[in-house]
PDB file of C-alpha atoms in Angstrom:
ATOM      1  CA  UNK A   1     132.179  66.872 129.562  1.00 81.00           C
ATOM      2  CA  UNK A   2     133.803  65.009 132.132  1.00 90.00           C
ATOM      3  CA  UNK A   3     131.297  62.703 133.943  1.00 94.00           C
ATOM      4  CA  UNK A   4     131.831  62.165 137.895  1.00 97.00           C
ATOM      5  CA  UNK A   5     129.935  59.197 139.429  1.00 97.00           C
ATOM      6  CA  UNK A   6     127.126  60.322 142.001  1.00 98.00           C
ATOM      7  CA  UNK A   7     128.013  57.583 144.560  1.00 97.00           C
ATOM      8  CA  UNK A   8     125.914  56.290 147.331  1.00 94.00           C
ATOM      9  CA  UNK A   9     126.298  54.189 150.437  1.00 91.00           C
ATOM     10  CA  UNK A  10     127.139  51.009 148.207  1.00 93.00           C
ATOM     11  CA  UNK A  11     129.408  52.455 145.666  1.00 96.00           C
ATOM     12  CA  UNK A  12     131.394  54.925 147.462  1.00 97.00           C
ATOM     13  CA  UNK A  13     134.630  54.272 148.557  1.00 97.00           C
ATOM     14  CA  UNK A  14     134.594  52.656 152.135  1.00 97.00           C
ATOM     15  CA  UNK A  15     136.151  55.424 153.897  1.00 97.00           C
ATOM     16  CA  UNK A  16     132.951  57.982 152.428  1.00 98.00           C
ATOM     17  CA  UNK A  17     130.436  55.614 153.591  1.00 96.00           C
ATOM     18  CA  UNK A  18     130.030  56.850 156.789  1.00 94.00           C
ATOM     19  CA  UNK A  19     129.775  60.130 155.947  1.00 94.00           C
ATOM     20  CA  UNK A  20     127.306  59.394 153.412  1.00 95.00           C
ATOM     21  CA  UNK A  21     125.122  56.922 155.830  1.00 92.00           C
ATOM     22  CA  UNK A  22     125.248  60.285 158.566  1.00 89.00           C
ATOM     23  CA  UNK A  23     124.139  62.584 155.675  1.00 89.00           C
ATOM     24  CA  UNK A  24     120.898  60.244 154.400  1.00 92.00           C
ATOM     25  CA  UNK A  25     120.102  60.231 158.912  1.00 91.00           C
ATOM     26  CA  UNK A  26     119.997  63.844 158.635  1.00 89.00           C
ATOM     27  CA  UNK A  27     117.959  64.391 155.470  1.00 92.00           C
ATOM     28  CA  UNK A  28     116.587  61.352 154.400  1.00 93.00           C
ATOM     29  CA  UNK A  29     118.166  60.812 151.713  1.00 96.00           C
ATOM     30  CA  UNK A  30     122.074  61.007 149.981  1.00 96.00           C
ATOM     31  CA  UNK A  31     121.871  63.998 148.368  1.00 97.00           C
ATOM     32  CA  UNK A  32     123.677  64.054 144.954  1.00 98.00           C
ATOM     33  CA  UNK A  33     126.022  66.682 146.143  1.00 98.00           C
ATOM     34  CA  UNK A  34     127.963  64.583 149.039  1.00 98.00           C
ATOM     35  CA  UNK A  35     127.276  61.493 146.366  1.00 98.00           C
ATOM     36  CA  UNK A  36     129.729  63.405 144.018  1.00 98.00           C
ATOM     37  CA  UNK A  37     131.851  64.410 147.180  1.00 98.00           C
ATOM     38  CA  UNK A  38     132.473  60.885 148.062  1.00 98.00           C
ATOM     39  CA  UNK A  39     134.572  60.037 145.322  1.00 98.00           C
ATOM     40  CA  UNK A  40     137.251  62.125 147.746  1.00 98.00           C
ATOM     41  CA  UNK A  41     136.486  60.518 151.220  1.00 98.00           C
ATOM     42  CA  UNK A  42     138.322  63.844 152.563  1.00 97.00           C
ATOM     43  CA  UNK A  43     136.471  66.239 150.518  1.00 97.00           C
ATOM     44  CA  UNK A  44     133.166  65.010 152.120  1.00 97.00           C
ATOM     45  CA  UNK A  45     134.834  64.678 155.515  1.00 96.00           C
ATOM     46  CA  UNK A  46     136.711  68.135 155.180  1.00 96.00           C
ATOM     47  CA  UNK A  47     133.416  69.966 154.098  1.00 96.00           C
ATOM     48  CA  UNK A  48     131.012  68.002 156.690  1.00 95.00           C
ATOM     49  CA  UNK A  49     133.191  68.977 159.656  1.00 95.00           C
ATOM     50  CA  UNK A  50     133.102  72.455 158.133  1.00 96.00           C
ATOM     51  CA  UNK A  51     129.352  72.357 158.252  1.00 95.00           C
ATOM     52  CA  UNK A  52     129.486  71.325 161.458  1.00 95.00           C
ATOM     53  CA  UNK A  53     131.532  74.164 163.153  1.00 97.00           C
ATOM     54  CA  UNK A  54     129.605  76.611 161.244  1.00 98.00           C
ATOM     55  CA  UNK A  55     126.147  74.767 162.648  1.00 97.00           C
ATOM     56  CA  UNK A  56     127.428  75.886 165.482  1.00 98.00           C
ATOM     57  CA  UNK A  57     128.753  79.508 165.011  1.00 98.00           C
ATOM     58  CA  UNK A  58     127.481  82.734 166.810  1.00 98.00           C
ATOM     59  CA  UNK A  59     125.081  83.674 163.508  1.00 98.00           C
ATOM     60  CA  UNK A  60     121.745  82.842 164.415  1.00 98.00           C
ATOM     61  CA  UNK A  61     119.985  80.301 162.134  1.00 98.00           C
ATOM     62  CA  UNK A  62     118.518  82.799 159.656  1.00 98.00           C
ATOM     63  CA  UNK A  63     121.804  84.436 158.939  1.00 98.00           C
ATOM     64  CA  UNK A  64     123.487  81.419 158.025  1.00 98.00           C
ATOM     65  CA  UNK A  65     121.014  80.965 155.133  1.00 98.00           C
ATOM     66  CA  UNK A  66     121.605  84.770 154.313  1.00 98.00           C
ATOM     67  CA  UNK A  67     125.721  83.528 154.202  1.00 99.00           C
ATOM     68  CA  UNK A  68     124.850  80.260 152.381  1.00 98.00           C
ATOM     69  CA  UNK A  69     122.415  81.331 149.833  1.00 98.00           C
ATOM     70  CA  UNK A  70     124.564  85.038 149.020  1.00 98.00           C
ATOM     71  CA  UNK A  71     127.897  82.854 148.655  1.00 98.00           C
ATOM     72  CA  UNK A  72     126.044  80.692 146.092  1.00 98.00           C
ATOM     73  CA  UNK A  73     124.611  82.961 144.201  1.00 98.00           C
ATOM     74  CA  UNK A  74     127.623  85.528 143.715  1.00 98.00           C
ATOM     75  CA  UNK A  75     129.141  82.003 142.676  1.00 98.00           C
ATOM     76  CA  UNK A  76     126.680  80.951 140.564  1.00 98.00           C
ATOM     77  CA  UNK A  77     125.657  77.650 141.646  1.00 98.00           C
ATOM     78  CA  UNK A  78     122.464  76.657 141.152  1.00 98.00           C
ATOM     79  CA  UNK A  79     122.528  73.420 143.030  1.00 98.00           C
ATOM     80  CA  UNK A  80     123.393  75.380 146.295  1.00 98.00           C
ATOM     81  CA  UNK A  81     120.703  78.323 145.508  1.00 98.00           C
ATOM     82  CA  UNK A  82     118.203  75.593 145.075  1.00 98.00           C
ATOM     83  CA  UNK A  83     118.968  73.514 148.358  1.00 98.00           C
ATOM     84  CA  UNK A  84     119.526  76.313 150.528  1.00 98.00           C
ATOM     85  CA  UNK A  85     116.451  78.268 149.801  1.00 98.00           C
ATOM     86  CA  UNK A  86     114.364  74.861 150.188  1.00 98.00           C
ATOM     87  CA  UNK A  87     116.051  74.481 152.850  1.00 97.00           C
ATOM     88  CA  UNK A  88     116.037  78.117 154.278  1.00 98.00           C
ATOM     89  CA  UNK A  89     112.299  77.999 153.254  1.00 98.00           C
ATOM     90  CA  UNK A  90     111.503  74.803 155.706  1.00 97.00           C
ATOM     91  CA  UNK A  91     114.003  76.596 158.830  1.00 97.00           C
ATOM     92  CA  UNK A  92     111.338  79.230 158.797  1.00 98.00           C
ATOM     93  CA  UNK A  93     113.125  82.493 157.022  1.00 98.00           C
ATOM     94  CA  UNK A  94     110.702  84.060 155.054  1.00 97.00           C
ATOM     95  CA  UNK A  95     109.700  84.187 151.513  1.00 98.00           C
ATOM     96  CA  UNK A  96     110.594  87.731 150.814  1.00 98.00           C
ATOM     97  CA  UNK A  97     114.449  87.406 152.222  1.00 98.00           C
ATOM     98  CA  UNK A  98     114.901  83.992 150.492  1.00 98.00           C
ATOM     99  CA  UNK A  99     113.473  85.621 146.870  1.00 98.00           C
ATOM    100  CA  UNK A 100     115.500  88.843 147.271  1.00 98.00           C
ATOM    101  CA  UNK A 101     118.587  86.839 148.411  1.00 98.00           C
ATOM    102  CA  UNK A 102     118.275  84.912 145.578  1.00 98.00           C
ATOM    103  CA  UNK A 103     118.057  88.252 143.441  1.00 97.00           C
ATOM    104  CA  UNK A 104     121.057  89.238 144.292  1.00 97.00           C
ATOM    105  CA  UNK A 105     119.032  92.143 146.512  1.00 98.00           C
ATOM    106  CA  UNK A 106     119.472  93.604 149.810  1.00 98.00           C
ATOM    107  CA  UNK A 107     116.976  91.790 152.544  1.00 98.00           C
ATOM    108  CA  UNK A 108     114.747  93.839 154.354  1.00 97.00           C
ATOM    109  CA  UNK A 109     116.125  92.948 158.059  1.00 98.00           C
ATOM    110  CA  UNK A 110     118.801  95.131 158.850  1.00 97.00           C
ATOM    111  CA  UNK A 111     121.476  92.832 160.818  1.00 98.00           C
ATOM    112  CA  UNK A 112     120.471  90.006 157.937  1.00 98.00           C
ATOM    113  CA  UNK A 113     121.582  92.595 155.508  1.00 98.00           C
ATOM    114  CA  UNK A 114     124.306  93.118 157.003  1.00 98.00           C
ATOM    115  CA  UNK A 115     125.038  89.411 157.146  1.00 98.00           C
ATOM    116  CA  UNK A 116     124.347  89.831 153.144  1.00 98.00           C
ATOM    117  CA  UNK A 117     126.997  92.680 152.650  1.00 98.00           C
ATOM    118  CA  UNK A 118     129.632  91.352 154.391  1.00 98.00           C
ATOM    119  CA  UNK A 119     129.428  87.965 152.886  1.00 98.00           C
ATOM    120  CA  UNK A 120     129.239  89.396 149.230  1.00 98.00           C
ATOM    121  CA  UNK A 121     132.216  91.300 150.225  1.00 98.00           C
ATOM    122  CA  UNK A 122     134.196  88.528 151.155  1.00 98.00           C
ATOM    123  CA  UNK A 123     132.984  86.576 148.403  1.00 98.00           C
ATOM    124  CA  UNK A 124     133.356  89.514 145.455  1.00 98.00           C
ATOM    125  CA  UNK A 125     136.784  91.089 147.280  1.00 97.00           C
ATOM    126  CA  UNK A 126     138.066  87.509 147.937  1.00 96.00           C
ATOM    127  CA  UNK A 127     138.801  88.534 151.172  1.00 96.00           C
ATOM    128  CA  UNK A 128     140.261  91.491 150.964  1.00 97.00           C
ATOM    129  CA  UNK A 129     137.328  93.884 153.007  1.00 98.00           C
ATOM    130  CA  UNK A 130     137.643  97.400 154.272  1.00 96.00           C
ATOM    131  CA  UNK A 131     137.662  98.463 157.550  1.00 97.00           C
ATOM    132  CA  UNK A 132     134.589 100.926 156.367  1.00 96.00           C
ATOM    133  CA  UNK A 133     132.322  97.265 155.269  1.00 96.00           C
ATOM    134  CA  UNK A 134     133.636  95.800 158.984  1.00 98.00           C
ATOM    135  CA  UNK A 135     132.740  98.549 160.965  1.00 97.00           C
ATOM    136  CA  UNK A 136     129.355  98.832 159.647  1.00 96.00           C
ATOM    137  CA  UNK A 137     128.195  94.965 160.257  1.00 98.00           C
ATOM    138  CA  UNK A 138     129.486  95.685 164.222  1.00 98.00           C
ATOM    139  CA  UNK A 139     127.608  98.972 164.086  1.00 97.00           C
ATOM    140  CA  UNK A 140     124.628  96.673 163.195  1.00 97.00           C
ATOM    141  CA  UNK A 141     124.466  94.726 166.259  1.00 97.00           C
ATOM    142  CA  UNK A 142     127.127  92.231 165.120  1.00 98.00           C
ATOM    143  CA  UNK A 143     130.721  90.972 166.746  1.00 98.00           C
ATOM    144  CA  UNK A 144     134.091  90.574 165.752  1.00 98.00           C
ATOM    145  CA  UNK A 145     133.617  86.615 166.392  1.00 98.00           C
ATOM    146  CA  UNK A 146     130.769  86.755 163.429  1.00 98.00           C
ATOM    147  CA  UNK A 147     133.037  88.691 161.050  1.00 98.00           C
ATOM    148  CA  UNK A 148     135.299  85.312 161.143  1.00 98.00           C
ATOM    149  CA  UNK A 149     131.606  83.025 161.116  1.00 98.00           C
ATOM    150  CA  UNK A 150     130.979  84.520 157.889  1.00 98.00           C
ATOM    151  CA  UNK A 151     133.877  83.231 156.934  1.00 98.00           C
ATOM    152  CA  UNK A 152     133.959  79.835 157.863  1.00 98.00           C
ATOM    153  CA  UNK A 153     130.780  79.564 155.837  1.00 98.00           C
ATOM    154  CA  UNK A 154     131.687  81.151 152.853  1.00 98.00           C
ATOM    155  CA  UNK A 155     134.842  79.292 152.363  1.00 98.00           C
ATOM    156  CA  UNK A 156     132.350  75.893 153.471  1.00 98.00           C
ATOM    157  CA  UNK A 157     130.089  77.203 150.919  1.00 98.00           C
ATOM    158  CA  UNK A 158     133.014  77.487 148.347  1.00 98.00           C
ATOM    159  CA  UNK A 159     133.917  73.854 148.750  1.00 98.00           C
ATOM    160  CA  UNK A 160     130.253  72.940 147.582  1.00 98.00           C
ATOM    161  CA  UNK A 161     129.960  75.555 144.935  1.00 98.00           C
ATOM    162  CA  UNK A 162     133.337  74.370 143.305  1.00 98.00           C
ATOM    163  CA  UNK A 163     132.470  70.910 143.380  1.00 98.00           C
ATOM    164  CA  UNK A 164     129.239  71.281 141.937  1.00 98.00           C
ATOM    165  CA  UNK A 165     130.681  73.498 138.942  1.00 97.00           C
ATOM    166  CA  UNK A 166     133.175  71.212 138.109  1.00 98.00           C
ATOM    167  CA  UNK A 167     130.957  67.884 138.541  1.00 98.00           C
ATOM    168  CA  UNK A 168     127.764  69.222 137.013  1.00 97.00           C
ATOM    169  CA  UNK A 169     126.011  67.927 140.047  1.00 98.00           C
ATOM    170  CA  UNK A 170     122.547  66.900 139.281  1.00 97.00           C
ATOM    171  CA  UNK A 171     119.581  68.754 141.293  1.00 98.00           C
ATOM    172  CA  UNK A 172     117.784  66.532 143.696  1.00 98.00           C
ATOM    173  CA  UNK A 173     114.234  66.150 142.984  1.00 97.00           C
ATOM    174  CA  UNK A 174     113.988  67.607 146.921  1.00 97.00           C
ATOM    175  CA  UNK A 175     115.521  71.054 145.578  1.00 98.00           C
ATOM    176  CA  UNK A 176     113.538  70.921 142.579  1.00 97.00           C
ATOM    177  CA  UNK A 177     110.835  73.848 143.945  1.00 97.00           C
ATOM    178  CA  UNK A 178     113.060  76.116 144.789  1.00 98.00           C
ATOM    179  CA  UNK A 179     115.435  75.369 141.128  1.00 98.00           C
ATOM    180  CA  UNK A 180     117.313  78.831 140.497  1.00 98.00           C
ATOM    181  CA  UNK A 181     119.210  78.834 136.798  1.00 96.00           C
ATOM    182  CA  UNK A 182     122.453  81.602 136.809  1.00 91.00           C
ATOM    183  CA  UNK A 183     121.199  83.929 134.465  1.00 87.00           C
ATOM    184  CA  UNK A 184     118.414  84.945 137.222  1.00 72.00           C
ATOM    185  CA  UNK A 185     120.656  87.651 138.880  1.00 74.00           C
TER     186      UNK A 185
END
């Protein structure tokens, strides 16, 4: 197995460091996954300022969980599963959506499920969604501008879930509760 270093603010390369210093500000500590992203300043950049514009999207807070935790499951990464569910968890979104999210299930809240079936079709169809799937998430209560959120953070998402794959990166002992293995769905 190739081995990739899990860098942190004094072994990344310089141009990383940053990114990694504003990462351990917002969660206290550099999590393994942007310590494996630094080893490509502009992966960490590129997926950061992806993060950021989807922070800020129309989806209210819950449904970007319901995006981030359906795009890592359908692509099997257990890092992401783990840290977005902890994560999802502490934001407030309830036990029941996180567990059947992370089943693979439909969630209980109609416009989150809808959230949920658009982003596994994007994720399964790889883009290529009916007009059917898209009119049923506006007939939900959602808009055209959320259609193209969902989006943004599946292919953010995507960035994460590849590296992770490829790097084997280890779970941080915050995720640790909320561990999820691939086999579970």
């Amino acid at each position: 197995m190739v081995q990739f270093t899990v860098h942190d603010e004094t072994t990344a390369p310089e141009e990383a460091r940053p990114a990694l210093e504003a990462g351990k500000r917002r969660l206290g500590f550099v999590s393994t996954l942007n310590g494996v992203m630094a080893e490509s300043p502009e992966l960490l950049a590129g997926y950061n300022a992806l993060a950021e514009q989807f922070g800020k999207s129309s989806l209210s807070g819950p449904a970007k969980h319901v995006v981030w935790i359906t795009t890592s499951v359908l692509n099997g990464c257990e890092y992401c599963v783990a840290a977005h569910s902890t994560i999802a968890l502490k934001s407030g979104v309830d036990e029941e959506t996180v567990q059947a999210l992370r089943a693979g299930k439909p969630v209980s809240d109609n416009a989150l499920e809808a959230v949920r079936g658009l982003t596994e079709r994007v994720v399964t169809d790889r883009g290529w969604v009916g007009d059917r799937e898209i009119e049923e998430f506006l007939a939900a209560g959602h808009t055209r501008r959320q259609v193209l959120d969902v989006i943004l953070g599946v292919g953010m998402k995507t960035l994460s879930n590849y590296t992770n794959h490829i790097a084997h990166t280890p779970l941080d002992p915050a995720w640790q509760a909320q561990e999820w293995k691939r086999d579970a769905v």
